[in-house]
XYZ file of C-alpha atoms in Angstrom:
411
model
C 98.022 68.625 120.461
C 99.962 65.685 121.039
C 101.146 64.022 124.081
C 104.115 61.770 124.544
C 103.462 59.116 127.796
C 106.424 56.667 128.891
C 105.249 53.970 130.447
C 107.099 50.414 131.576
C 104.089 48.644 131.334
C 101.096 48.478 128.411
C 98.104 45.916 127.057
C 98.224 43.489 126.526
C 100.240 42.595 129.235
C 97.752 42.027 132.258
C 98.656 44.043 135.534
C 96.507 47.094 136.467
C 99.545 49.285 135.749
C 98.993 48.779 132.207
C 95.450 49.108 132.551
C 95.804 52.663 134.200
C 98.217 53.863 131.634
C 96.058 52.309 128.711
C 93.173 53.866 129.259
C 94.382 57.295 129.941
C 96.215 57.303 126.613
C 93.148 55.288 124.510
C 90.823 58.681 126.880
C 93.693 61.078 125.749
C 93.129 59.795 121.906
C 89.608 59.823 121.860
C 89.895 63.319 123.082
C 91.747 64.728 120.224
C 95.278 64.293 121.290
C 98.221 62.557 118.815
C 99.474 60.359 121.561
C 102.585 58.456 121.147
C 103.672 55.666 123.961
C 106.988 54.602 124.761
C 107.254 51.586 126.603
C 109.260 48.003 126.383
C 108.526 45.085 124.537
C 105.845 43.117 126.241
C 106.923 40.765 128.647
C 104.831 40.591 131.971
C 104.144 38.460 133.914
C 106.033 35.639 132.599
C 109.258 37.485 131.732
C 108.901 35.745 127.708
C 108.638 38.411 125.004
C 106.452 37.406 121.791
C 108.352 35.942 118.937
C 107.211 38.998 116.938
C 109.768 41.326 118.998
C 112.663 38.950 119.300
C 115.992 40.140 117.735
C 114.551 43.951 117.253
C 115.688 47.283 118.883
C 112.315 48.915 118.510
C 108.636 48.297 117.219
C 106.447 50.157 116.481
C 102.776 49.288 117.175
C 99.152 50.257 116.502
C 96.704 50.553 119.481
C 93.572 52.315 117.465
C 95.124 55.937 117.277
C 97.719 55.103 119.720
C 100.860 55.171 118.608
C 102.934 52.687 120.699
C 106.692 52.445 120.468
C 108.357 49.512 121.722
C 111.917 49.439 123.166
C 114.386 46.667 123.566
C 113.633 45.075 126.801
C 115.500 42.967 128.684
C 113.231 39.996 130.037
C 113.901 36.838 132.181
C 111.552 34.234 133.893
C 113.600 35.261 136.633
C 111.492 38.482 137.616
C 113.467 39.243 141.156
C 116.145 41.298 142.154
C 118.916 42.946 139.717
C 116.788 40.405 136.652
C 113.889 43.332 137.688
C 116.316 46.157 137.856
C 117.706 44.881 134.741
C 114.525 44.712 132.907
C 113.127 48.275 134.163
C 117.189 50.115 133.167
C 116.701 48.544 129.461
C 113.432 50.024 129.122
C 114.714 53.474 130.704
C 118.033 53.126 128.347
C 115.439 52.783 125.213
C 113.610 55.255 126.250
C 116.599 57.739 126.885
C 117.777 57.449 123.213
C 114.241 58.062 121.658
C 113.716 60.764 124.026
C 117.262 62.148 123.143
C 117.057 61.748 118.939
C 112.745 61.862 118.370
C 111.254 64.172 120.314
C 111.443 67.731 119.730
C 108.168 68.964 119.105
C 105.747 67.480 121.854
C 103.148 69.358 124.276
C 102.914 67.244 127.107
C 105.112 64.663 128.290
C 103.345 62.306 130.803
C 105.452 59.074 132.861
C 103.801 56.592 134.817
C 106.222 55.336 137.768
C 107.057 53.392 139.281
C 109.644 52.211 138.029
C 111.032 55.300 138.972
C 113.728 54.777 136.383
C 111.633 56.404 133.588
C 112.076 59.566 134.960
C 115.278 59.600 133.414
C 113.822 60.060 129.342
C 110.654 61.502 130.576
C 112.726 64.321 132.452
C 114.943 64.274 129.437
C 111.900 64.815 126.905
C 110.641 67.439 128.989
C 113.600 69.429 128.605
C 114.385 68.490 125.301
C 110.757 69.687 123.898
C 110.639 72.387 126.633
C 106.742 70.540 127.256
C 105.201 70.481 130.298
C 105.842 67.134 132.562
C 102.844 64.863 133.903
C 103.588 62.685 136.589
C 101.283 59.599 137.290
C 102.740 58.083 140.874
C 100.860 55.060 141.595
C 103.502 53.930 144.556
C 105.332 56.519 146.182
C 109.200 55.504 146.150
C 111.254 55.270 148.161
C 108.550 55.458 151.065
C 107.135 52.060 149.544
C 110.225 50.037 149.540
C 110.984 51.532 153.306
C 107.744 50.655 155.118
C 107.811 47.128 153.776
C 111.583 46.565 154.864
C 113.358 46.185 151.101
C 115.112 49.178 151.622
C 116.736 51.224 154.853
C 115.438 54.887 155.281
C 119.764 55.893 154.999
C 120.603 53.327 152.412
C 122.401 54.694 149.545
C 119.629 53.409 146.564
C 116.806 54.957 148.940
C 119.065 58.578 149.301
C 119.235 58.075 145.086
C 115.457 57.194 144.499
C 114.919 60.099 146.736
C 116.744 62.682 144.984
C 115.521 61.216 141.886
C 111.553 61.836 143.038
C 112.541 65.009 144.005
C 114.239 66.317 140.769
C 110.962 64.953 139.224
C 108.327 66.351 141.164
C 109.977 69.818 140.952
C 109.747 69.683 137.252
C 106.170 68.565 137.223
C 103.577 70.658 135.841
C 100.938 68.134 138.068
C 101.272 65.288 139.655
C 98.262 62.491 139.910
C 97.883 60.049 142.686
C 96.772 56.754 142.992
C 95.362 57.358 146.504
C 95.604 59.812 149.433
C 98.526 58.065 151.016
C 100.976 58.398 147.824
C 99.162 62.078 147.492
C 100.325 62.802 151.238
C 104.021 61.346 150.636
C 104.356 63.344 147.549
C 102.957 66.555 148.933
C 105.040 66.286 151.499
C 108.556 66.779 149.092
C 106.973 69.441 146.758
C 106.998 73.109 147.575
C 103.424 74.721 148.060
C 101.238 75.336 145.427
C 102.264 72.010 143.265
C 99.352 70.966 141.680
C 98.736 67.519 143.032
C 95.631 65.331 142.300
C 94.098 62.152 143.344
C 93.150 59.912 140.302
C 92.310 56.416 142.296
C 92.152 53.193 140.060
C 88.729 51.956 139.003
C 87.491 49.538 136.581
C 87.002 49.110 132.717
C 84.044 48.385 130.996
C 85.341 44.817 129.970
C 82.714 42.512 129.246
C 83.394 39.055 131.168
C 83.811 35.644 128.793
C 81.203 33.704 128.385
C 83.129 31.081 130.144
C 81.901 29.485 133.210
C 84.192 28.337 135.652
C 83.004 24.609 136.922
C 82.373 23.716 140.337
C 81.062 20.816 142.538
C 77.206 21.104 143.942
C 77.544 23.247 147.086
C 80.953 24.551 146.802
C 82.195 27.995 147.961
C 84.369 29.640 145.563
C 87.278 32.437 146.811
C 88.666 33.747 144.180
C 92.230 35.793 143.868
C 92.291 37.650 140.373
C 95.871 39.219 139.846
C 99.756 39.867 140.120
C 101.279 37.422 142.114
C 104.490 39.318 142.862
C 106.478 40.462 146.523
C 103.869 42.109 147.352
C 100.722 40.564 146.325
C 100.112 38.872 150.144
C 99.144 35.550 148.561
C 100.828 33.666 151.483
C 98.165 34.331 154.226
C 95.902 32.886 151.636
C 97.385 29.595 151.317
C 98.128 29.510 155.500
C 94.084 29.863 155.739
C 93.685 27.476 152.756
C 95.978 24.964 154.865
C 93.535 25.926 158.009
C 90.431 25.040 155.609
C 91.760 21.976 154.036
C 89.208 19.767 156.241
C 86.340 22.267 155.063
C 85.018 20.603 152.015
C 82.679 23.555 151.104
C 85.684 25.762 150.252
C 88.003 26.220 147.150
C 90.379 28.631 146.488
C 90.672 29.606 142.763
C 94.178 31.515 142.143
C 94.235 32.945 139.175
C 97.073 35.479 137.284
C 100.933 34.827 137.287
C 104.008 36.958 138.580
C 107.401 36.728 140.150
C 106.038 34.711 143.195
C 104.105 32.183 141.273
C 105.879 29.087 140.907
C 107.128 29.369 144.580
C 103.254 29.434 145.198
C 102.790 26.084 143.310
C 105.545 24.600 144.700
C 104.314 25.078 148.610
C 100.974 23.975 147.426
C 102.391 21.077 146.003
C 104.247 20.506 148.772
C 101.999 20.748 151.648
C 98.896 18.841 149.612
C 96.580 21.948 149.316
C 94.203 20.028 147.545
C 91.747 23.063 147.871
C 93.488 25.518 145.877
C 93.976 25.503 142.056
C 95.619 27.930 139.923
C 94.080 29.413 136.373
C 97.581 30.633 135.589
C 97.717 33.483 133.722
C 94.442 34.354 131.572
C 92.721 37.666 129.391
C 90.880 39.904 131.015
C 87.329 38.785 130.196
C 88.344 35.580 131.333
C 89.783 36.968 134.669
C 86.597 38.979 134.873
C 84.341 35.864 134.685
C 86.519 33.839 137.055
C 85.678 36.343 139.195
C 81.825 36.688 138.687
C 81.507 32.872 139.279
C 83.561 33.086 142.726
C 81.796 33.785 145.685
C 84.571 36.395 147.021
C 87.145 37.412 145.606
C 90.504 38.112 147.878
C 92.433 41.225 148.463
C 95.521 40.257 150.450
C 97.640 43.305 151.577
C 100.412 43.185 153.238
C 100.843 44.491 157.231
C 103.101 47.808 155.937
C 100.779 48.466 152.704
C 98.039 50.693 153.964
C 97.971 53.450 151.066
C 96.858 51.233 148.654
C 93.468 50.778 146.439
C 94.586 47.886 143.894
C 92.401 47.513 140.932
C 91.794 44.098 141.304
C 89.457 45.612 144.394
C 87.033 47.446 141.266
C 87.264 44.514 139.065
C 85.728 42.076 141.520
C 83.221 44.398 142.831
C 82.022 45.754 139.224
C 80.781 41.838 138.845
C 78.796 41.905 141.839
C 81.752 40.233 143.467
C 82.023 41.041 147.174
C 85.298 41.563 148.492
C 87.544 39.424 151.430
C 89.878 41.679 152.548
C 92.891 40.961 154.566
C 94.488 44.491 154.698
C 94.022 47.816 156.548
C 94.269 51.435 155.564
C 92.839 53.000 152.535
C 91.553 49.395 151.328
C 89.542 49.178 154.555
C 88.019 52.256 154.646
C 86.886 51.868 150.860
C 85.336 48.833 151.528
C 83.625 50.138 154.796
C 82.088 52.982 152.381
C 80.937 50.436 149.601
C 79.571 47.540 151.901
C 80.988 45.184 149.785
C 82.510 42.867 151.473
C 84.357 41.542 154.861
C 87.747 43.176 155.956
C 90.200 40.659 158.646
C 93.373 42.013 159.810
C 96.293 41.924 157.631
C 98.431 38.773 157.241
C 96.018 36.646 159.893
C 95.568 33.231 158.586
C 92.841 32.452 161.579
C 90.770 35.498 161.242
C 90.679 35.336 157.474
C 89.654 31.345 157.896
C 86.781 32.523 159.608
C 85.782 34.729 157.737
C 85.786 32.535 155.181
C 83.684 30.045 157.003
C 81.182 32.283 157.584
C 80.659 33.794 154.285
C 80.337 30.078 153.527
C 77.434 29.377 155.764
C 75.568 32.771 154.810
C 74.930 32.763 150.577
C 72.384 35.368 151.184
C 75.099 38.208 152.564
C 77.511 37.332 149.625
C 74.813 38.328 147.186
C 73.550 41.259 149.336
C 77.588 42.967 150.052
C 78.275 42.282 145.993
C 75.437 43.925 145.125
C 76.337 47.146 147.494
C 80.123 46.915 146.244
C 78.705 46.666 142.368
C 76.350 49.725 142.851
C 79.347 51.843 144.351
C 81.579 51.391 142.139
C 79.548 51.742 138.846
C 78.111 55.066 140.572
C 81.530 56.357 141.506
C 84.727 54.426 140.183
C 84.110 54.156 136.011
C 87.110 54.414 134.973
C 86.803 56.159 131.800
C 84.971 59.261 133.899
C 87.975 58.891 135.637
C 91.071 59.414 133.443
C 88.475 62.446 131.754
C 90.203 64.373 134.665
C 93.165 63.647 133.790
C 92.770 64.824 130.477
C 90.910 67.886 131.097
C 94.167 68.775 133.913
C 96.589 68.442 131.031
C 94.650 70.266 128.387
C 93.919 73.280 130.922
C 97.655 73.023 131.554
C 99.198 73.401 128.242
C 96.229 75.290 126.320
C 97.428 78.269 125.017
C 93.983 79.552 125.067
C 92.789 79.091 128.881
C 89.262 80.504 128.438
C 88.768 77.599 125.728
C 86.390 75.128 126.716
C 87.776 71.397 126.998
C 89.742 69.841 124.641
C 87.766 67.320 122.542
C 84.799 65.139 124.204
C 86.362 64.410 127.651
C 83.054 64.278 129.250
């Protein structure tokens, strides 16, 4: 059986998008299926693509059994506005011409979005092979862009996106959600019956580096492992940081890269945050054990985000990292359930400040709420059990023989 998933983003590049989408396809190959990705030429966060890609219109990769097709992707350091757009339309234009010219015989086609611009080839593969269509929605657009202001509820791009989501949904055999919020915006613009699912993020067996990340005698370590894009919060971090910057005990450890990263280093440079340091951008592993040595780790959302469940949230806690939340919604009621962690109001520099301070003066409750948050999540958010679902949905789907049992070892 084999599968065909478009996807913008892929490992090695380090966002949890690519980690979602990686190890459903690496679960769909273990599993039995001839998987073939289609996605751009590496380029996240930093907007450089590897010297080994440079001057080609394709590449095609290895990932184990993964086949991974590369398209000619336009990339700038500049990761904002049309240089984004830009960057996501080359990937979709790639895509469009392999789906158009390559694939005939497929039976699945599966698209992670957003960017909702690879529903273009992945609609056009679906037709094309007559397979079935998969959606993975791990933001639901245009409701996203609305609720945090980008975009006006009767602009012309959201009336587009919207159509767009629509044509896609309709043609979806299922649709998988990130969380209940995007599975609540989607259900609401399918008709009834549409099979949709909730398949949350979670975390990947990664073992952390070796690597210990130094500190003075007595310091308190908060820790943000991550994207550091429009949306990553990071600013309510560095207004506490400039609250704390009196408070010896307390460092803040940044580390990951994104569109909002240099602007970061420049206001910390500019105001003399002498407690915060950036890691820049670093392998998983390494991520993983900046986050085992931190005392929290920090999970900024912003005020209008309250459907979300980043993975950065499973990462920390699968270390025995407890959480310091500054969000609301879905992110607060997960950490509620797990007891791993403290939870402040979004985008309140005071309140997460003293938090801060008081997670600083009480060792024993960081080591008691990372040990709750690393027993939940290793009992219930494995990723690998995870994506099995997914796989086991799209075999049932497209199995010409229903009363088969599952496809492959997707246990």
């Amino acid at each position: 059986m084999k599968i065909t998933i478009f996807t913008q983003y892929y490992d090695p590049e380090p966002c949890a998008a690519a980690k979602r989408t990686t190890a459903t396809a690496r679960k769909f190959a273990s599993s039995g299926f001839a998987v073939d990705i289609v996605t751009g030429f590496p380029n996240f966060p930093d907007g450089r693509i590897p010297k080994k890609y440079r001057g080609k219109l394709f590449s095609l990769d290895r990932d184990g059994s993964v086949s991974v097709t590369r398209v000619w992707t336009f990339a700038s350091t500049n990761r904002r506005g049309l240089y984004r757009a830009f960057n996501w339309i080359s990937v979709a234009l790639g895509s469009i011409v392999l789906a158009c010219l390559r694939i005939r015989s497929c039976d699945a086609i599966y698209v992670s979005i957003p960017p909702i611009t690879l529903a273009f080839p992945a609609l056009i593969a679906s037709y094309v092979s007559g397979a079935p269509l998969f959606v993975d929605v791990r933001d639901a657009y245009p409701e996203v862009a609305i609720n945090l202001g980008v975009w006006k509820r009767d602009s012309t791009i959201a009336k587009i996106v919207s159509a767009i989501a629509d044509l896609t949904y309709r043609r979806a055999r299922t649709i998988f959600c990130a969380t209940e919020g995007v599975r609540d915006a989607v259900v609401e613009r399918c008709s009834p019956g549409k099979d949709v699912q909730v398949v949350t993020n979670g975390f990947d067996r990664t073992r952390p580096d070796d690597t210990s990340f130094a500190r003075e005698a007595g310091e308190f370590v908060a820790a943000y492992a991550g994207n550091m894009g429009l949306v990553s919060g990071l600013d309510v971090v560095l207004d506490a940081a400039a609250l704390l910057r009196d408070d010896r005990r307390i460092r803040f450890r940044l580390v990951g890269g994104g569109s909002e990263s240099e602007a970061l280093r420049e206001r910390v440079r500019t105001e003399n945050l002498a407690n915060v340091e950036f890691a820049g951008v670093v392998a998983a592993p390494l991520a993983l054990a900046a986050l085992r040595d931190a005392d929290v780790a920090l999970v900024p959302l912003k005020r209008q985000i309250v459907d979300c469940l980043p993975s950065k949230m499973f990462d920390a806690l699968s270390v025995g990292c407890p959480l310091m939340l500054s969000g609301d919604g879905e992110a607060k009621r997960f950490l509620e359930r797990a007891g791993g962690g403290w939870c402040v109001p979004p985008e309140d520099p005071a309140a997460l400040a003293d938090a801060l301070r008081q997670a600083a003066s009480d060792r024993k409750a960081c080591r008691a709420r990372g040990k709750s948050g690393r027993d939940f999540v290793l009992a219930n958010y494995d990723r690998d059990r995870i994506v099995s679902g997914v796989v086991r949905s799209v075999f049932a789907a497209t199995s010409p023989l229903p009363h088969q049992p599952a496809y492959g070892d997707v246990a």
